[in-house]
PDB file of C-alpha atoms in Angstrom:
ATOM      1  CA  MET A   1     -15.708 -11.188  -2.618  1.00 85.00           C
ATOM      2  CA  ILE A   2     -14.863  -7.668  -1.104  1.00 94.00           C
ATOM      3  CA  LYS A   3     -17.155  -6.187   1.270  1.00 96.00           C
ATOM      4  CA  GLU A   4     -16.709  -2.732   3.051  1.00 97.00           C
ATOM      5  CA  ARG A   5     -18.983  -1.124   5.576  1.00 97.00           C
ATOM      6  CA  VAL A   6     -20.642   2.280   5.354  1.00 97.00           C
ATOM      7  CA  VAL A   7     -19.736   4.584   8.308  1.00 97.00           C
ATOM      8  CA  LEU A   8     -22.129   7.669   8.827  1.00 96.00           C
ATOM      9  CA  SER A   9     -20.745  11.321   9.325  1.00 96.00           C
ATOM     10  CA  GLY A  10     -20.749  12.802  12.554  1.00 96.00           C
ATOM     11  CA  TRP A  11     -23.497  15.121  11.441  1.00 95.00           C
ATOM     12  CA  SER A  12     -25.487  12.211  10.165  1.00 96.00           C
ATOM     13  CA  LYS A  13     -25.201  10.448  13.470  1.00 97.00           C
ATOM     14  CA  GLY A  14     -26.102  13.708  15.411  1.00 97.00           C
ATOM     15  CA  LEU A  15     -29.020  14.303  13.094  1.00 95.00           C
ATOM     16  CA  THR A  16     -30.331  10.763  13.363  1.00 95.00           C
ATOM     17  CA  VAL A  17     -30.209  10.879  17.177  1.00 96.00           C
ATOM     18  CA  ALA A  18     -31.732  14.362  17.309  1.00 96.00           C
ATOM     19  CA  ILE A  19     -34.755  13.644  15.033  1.00 93.00           C
ATOM     20  CA  THR A  20     -35.313  10.288  17.120  1.00 93.00           C
ATOM     21  CA  ILE A  21     -35.274  11.903  20.432  1.00 95.00           C
ATOM     22  CA  LEU A  22     -37.733  14.868  19.058  1.00 94.00           C
ATOM     23  CA  MET A  23     -39.857  12.224  17.583  1.00 91.00           C
ATOM     24  CA  ILE A  24     -40.125  10.284  20.938  1.00 92.00           C
ATOM     25  CA  VAL A  25     -40.904  13.519  22.763  1.00 94.00           C
ATOM     26  CA  VAL A  26     -43.676  14.676  20.166  1.00 92.00           C
ATOM     27  CA  LEU A  27     -45.048  11.008  20.064  1.00 90.00           C
ATOM     28  CA  LEU A  28     -45.217  11.073  23.982  1.00 93.00           C
ATOM     29  CA  PHE A  29     -46.805  14.521  23.858  1.00 93.00           C
ATOM     30  CA  VAL A  30     -49.431  13.645  21.492  1.00 92.00           C
ATOM     31  CA  CYS A  31     -50.392  10.251  23.516  1.00 90.00           C
ATOM     32  CA  ALA A  32     -50.686  12.188  26.542  1.00 94.00           C
ATOM     33  CA  TYR A  33     -52.501  15.366  25.344  1.00 93.00           C
ATOM     34  CA  GLY A  34     -53.909  14.635  21.952  1.00 90.00           C
ATOM     35  CA  SER A  35     -56.996  12.922  20.540  1.00 93.00           C
ATOM     36  CA  GLU A  36     -57.096   9.460  19.492  1.00 92.00           C
ATOM     37  CA  THR A  37     -57.195  10.764  15.809  1.00 93.00           C
ATOM     38  CA  GLN A  38     -53.883  12.787  16.370  1.00 92.00           C
ATOM     39  CA  VAL A  39     -52.307   9.717  18.126  1.00 91.00           C
ATOM     40  CA  TYR A  40     -53.021   7.781  14.854  1.00 92.00           C
ATOM     41  CA  ILE A  41     -51.699  10.254  12.677  1.00 93.00           C
ATOM     42  CA  MET A  42     -48.450  10.891  14.578  1.00 91.00           C
ATOM     43  CA  SER A  43     -48.034   7.104  14.823  1.00 91.00           C
ATOM     44  CA  ALA A  44     -48.373   6.914  11.024  1.00 92.00           C
ATOM     45  CA  VAL A  45     -45.994   9.562  10.571  1.00 91.00           C
ATOM     46  CA  VAL A  46     -43.393   7.903  12.760  1.00 91.00           C
ATOM     47  CA  VAL A  47     -43.845   4.475  10.960  1.00 91.00           C
ATOM     48  CA  ILE A  48     -43.339   6.151   7.556  1.00 90.00           C
ATOM     49  CA  LEU A  49     -40.355   8.125   8.654  1.00 88.00           C
ATOM     50  CA  TYR A  50     -38.673   5.015  10.087  1.00 90.00           C
ATOM     51  CA  ALA A  51     -39.774   2.680   7.279  1.00 92.00           C
ATOM     52  CA  LEU A  52     -37.779   4.746   4.471  1.00 91.00           C
ATOM     53  CA  PRO A  53     -34.386   4.290   6.067  1.00 92.00           C
ATOM     54  CA  LEU A  54     -34.999   0.550   6.507  1.00 92.00           C
ATOM     55  CA  VAL A  55     -35.477   0.321   2.786  1.00 93.00           C
ATOM     56  CA  TYR A  56     -32.701   2.845   1.487  1.00 95.00           C
ATOM     57  CA  THR A  57     -29.984   3.411   4.276  1.00 96.00           C
ATOM     58  CA  PRO A  58     -26.611   1.843   2.879  1.00 97.00           C
ATOM     59  CA  MET A  59     -25.056  -0.519   5.322  1.00 97.00           C
ATOM     60  CA  SER A  60     -22.359  -1.745   3.155  1.00 98.00           C
ATOM     61  CA  ILE A  61     -21.069  -1.974  -0.389  1.00 98.00           C
ATOM     62  CA  GLU A  62     -20.020  -5.421  -1.631  1.00 96.00           C
ATOM     63  CA  LEU A  63     -18.445  -6.755  -4.753  1.00 96.00           C
ATOM     64  CA  GLN A  64     -20.017 -10.186  -5.069  1.00 93.00           C
ATOM     65  CA  GLY A  65     -19.279 -12.325  -8.048  1.00 90.00           C
ATOM     66  CA  ARG A  66     -20.410 -10.257 -11.260  1.00 93.00           C
ATOM     67  CA  GLU A  67     -22.494  -7.856  -9.164  1.00 96.00           C
ATOM     68  CA  LEU A  68     -21.699  -4.605  -7.342  1.00 97.00           C
ATOM     69  CA  CYS A  69     -24.494  -4.852  -4.236  1.00 98.00           C
ATOM     70  CA  ILE A  70     -25.540  -1.944  -1.997  1.00 98.00           C
ATOM     71  CA  ASN A  71     -26.723  -3.725   1.077  1.00 97.00           C
ATOM     72  CA  ARG A  72     -29.610  -2.076   2.976  1.00 97.00           C
ATOM     73  CA  PRO A  73     -31.381  -3.225   6.085  1.00 96.00           C
ATOM     74  CA  LEU A  74     -34.282  -4.769   4.212  1.00 94.00           C
ATOM     75  CA  CYS A  75     -32.997  -5.232   0.603  1.00 93.00           C
ATOM     76  CA  LYS A  76     -30.087  -4.783  -1.480  1.00 95.00           C
ATOM     77  CA  LYS A  77     -29.497  -2.963  -4.626  1.00 97.00           C
ATOM     78  CA  VAL A  78     -27.650  -4.730  -7.210  1.00 97.00           C
ATOM     79  CA  ILE A  79     -25.627  -3.129 -10.268  1.00 97.00           C
ATOM     80  CA  PRO A  80     -24.431  -5.939 -12.787  1.00 97.00           C
ATOM     81  CA  LEU A  81     -20.671  -5.307 -13.622  1.00 96.00           C
ATOM     82  CA  LYS A  82     -21.608  -5.665 -17.267  1.00 95.00           C
ATOM     83  CA  ASP A  83     -23.655  -2.357 -17.075  1.00 96.00           C
ATOM     84  CA  ILE A  84     -20.728  -0.256 -15.520  1.00 96.00           C
ATOM     85  CA  LYS A  85     -19.082   2.277 -17.800  1.00 95.00           C
ATOM     86  CA  SER A  86     -16.653   3.825 -15.271  1.00 95.00           C
ATOM     87  CA  VAL A  87     -15.887   3.838 -11.453  1.00 96.00           C
ATOM     88  CA  THR A  88     -14.089   7.065  -9.980  1.00 96.00           C
ATOM     89  CA  PRO A  89     -13.377   8.532  -6.661  1.00 97.00           C
ATOM     90  CA  HIS A  90     -15.982  11.763  -6.150  1.00 96.00           C
ATOM     91  CA  GLN A  91     -16.685  13.963  -3.338  1.00 92.00           C
ATOM     92  CA  PRO A  92     -19.847  15.679  -3.394  1.00 92.00           C
ATOM     93  CA  THR A  93     -19.655  19.501  -3.448  1.00 87.00           C
ATOM     94  CA  LEU A  94     -21.489  22.129  -1.672  1.00 84.00           C
ATOM     95  CA  ALA A  95     -23.483  22.666  -4.830  1.00 85.00           C
ATOM     96  CA  GLU A  96     -25.114  19.243  -4.335  1.00 89.00           C
ATOM     97  CA  LYS A  97     -28.913  19.532  -4.223  1.00 93.00           C
ATOM     98  CA  ARG A  98     -31.274  16.851  -2.583  1.00 93.00           C
ATOM     99  CA  ILE A  99     -34.126  16.223  -5.026  1.00 95.00           C
ATOM    100  CA  CYS A 100     -35.899  13.399  -2.855  1.00 95.00           C
ATOM    101  CA  GLY A 101     -34.211  11.600  -0.303  1.00 93.00           C
ATOM    102  CA  SER A 102     -32.070  11.890   2.999  1.00 94.00           C
ATOM    103  CA  GLY A 103     -29.321  14.660   3.554  1.00 92.00           C
ATOM    104  CA  GLY A 104     -28.033  13.023   6.809  1.00 93.00           C
ATOM    105  CA  TRP A 105     -31.051  11.134   8.255  1.00 93.00           C
ATOM    106  CA  PHE A 106     -29.654   7.590   8.640  1.00 96.00           C
ATOM    107  CA  GLY A 107     -26.894   8.499   5.923  1.00 96.00           C
ATOM    108  CA  TYR A 108     -27.329  10.175   2.596  1.00 96.00           C
ATOM    109  CA  TRP A 109     -29.663   8.329   0.262  1.00 97.00           C
ATOM    110  CA  GLY A 110     -31.872   9.384  -2.606  1.00 96.00           C
ATOM    111  CA  ARG A 111     -32.138  11.397  -5.749  1.00 97.00           C
ATOM    112  CA  PHE A 112     -29.332  14.247  -5.858  1.00 97.00           C
ATOM    113  CA  SER A 113     -28.060  16.579  -8.482  1.00 96.00           C
ATOM    114  CA  GLU A 114     -25.018  18.718  -8.975  1.00 94.00           C
ATOM    115  CA  PRO A 115     -24.260  21.245 -11.644  1.00 93.00           C
ATOM    116  CA  ALA A 116     -21.019  19.419 -12.855  1.00 90.00           C
ATOM    117  CA  THR A 117     -22.169  15.860 -12.400  1.00 92.00           C
ATOM    118  CA  GLY A 118     -25.621  15.888 -13.223  1.00 95.00           C
ATOM    119  CA  LYS A 119     -28.394  13.800 -11.443  1.00 97.00           C
ATOM    120  CA  TYR A 120     -27.597  10.617  -9.520  1.00 97.00           C
ATOM    121  CA  PHE A 121     -28.776   8.294  -6.837  1.00 97.00           C
ATOM    122  CA  ALA A 122     -26.689   8.411  -3.718  1.00 97.00           C
ATOM    123  CA  TYR A 123     -25.964   5.875  -0.972  1.00 97.00           C
ATOM    124  CA  TYR A 124     -23.207   6.956   1.410  1.00 97.00           C
ATOM    125  CA  GLY A 125     -22.538   7.701   5.064  1.00 96.00           C
ATOM    126  CA  LYS A 126     -20.056  10.405   4.571  1.00 95.00           C
ATOM    127  CA  ALA A 127     -18.715  12.574   1.766  1.00 94.00           C
ATOM    128  CA  SER A 128     -14.933  11.649   2.205  1.00 94.00           C
ATOM    129  CA  ASP A 129     -15.730   7.900   1.424  1.00 95.00           C
ATOM    130  CA  CYS A 130     -17.458   8.471  -1.745  1.00 97.00           C
ATOM    131  CA  PHE A 131     -16.961   7.382  -5.559  1.00 97.00           C
ATOM    132  CA  MET A 132     -19.288   7.667  -8.556  1.00 98.00           C
ATOM    133  CA  VAL A 133     -20.375   4.569 -10.564  1.00 98.00           C
ATOM    134  CA  ALA A 134     -21.583   5.728 -14.127  1.00 97.00           C
ATOM    135  CA  LEU A 135     -23.641   3.145 -16.062  1.00 97.00           C
ATOM    136  CA  LYS A 136     -23.572   2.652 -19.653  1.00 96.00           C
ATOM    137  CA  ASP A 137     -27.357   3.655 -19.784  1.00 97.00           C
ATOM    138  CA  GLY A 138     -26.416   6.915 -18.419  1.00 96.00           C
ATOM    139  CA  ARG A 139     -27.423   6.491 -15.040  1.00 97.00           C
ATOM    140  CA  LYS A 140     -25.052   7.318 -12.024  1.00 98.00           C
ATOM    141  CA  TYR A 141     -24.757   6.175  -8.364  1.00 98.00           C
ATOM    142  CA  LEU A 142     -22.673   8.076  -5.872  1.00 98.00           C
ATOM    143  CA  LEU A 143     -21.506   5.383  -3.288  1.00 98.00           C
ATOM    144  CA  GLY A 144     -19.512   5.464  -0.102  1.00 97.00           C
ATOM    145  CA  CYS A 145     -17.881   3.222   2.095  1.00 97.00           C
ATOM    146  CA  GLU A 146     -14.699   2.487   4.243  1.00 96.00           C
ATOM    147  CA  HIS A 147     -11.543   1.819   2.097  1.00 95.00           C
ATOM    148  CA  ARG A 148     -13.253   3.169  -0.998  1.00 96.00           C
ATOM    149  CA  ARG A 149     -10.020   2.585  -3.017  1.00 96.00           C
ATOM    150  CA  ARG A 150     -10.338  -1.145  -2.503  1.00 96.00           C
ATOM    151  CA  ILE A 151     -13.832  -1.359  -3.947  1.00 96.00           C
ATOM    152  CA  ILE A 152     -12.868   0.925  -6.867  1.00 96.00           C
ATOM    153  CA  ASP A 153      -9.944  -0.805  -7.924  1.00 95.00           C
ATOM    154  CA  ALA A 154     -11.679  -4.319  -7.391  1.00 94.00           C
ATOM    155  CA  VAL A 155     -14.576  -3.028  -9.653  1.00 94.00           C
ATOM    156  CA  LYS A 156     -11.993  -1.814 -12.357  1.00 93.00           C
ATOM    157  CA  GLU A 157     -10.180  -4.957 -12.204  1.00 92.00           C
ATOM    158  CA  ALA A 158     -13.521  -7.304 -12.458  1.00 90.00           C
ATOM    159  CA  THR A 159     -14.932  -4.888 -15.241  1.00 87.00           C
ATOM    160  CA  GLN A 160     -11.854  -4.595 -17.377  1.00 82.00           C
ATOM    161  CA  ASP A 161     -13.585  -6.928 -19.984  1.00 71.00           C
ATOM    162  CA  TYR A 162     -16.663  -4.672 -20.193  1.00 67.00           C
ATOM    163  CA  ILE A 163     -15.246  -1.449 -19.680  1.00 61.00           C
ATOM    164  CA  SER A 164     -14.028   0.297 -23.010  1.00 55.00           C
TER     165      SER A 164
END
């Protein structure tokens, strides 16, 4: 078993802290000066904004048995090794476009697209730690963790019977 933690970039940490402070200030303002309905609406917005990162924020990447796991706060995404076509170092480019997800709020997660790479689902903390996992069915995952080379090499070794 190999497990590497996901480290957030400085931008991601700063954005997360700034938005959290802003949300607290707005919530306090609405509680002090808003109507009961406005307080309920703002509270619902805050709950939704903080529930999504609990489901999607990558905490670590782990090779466990015959699975590559993306560990998240409330659940984990499991990719069976037999489904992996290739795994290669990959750094997102400036042409990366977010379709739906987070571009720094508790990391980078969600559906993204790049002209050269196409569409993929991302789970990473900073661009320099990334690698691309392409599946046999055409799906792609851009993952990122500390010591990405260890994970890449371990996945390649573990999938050598599956990868053609």
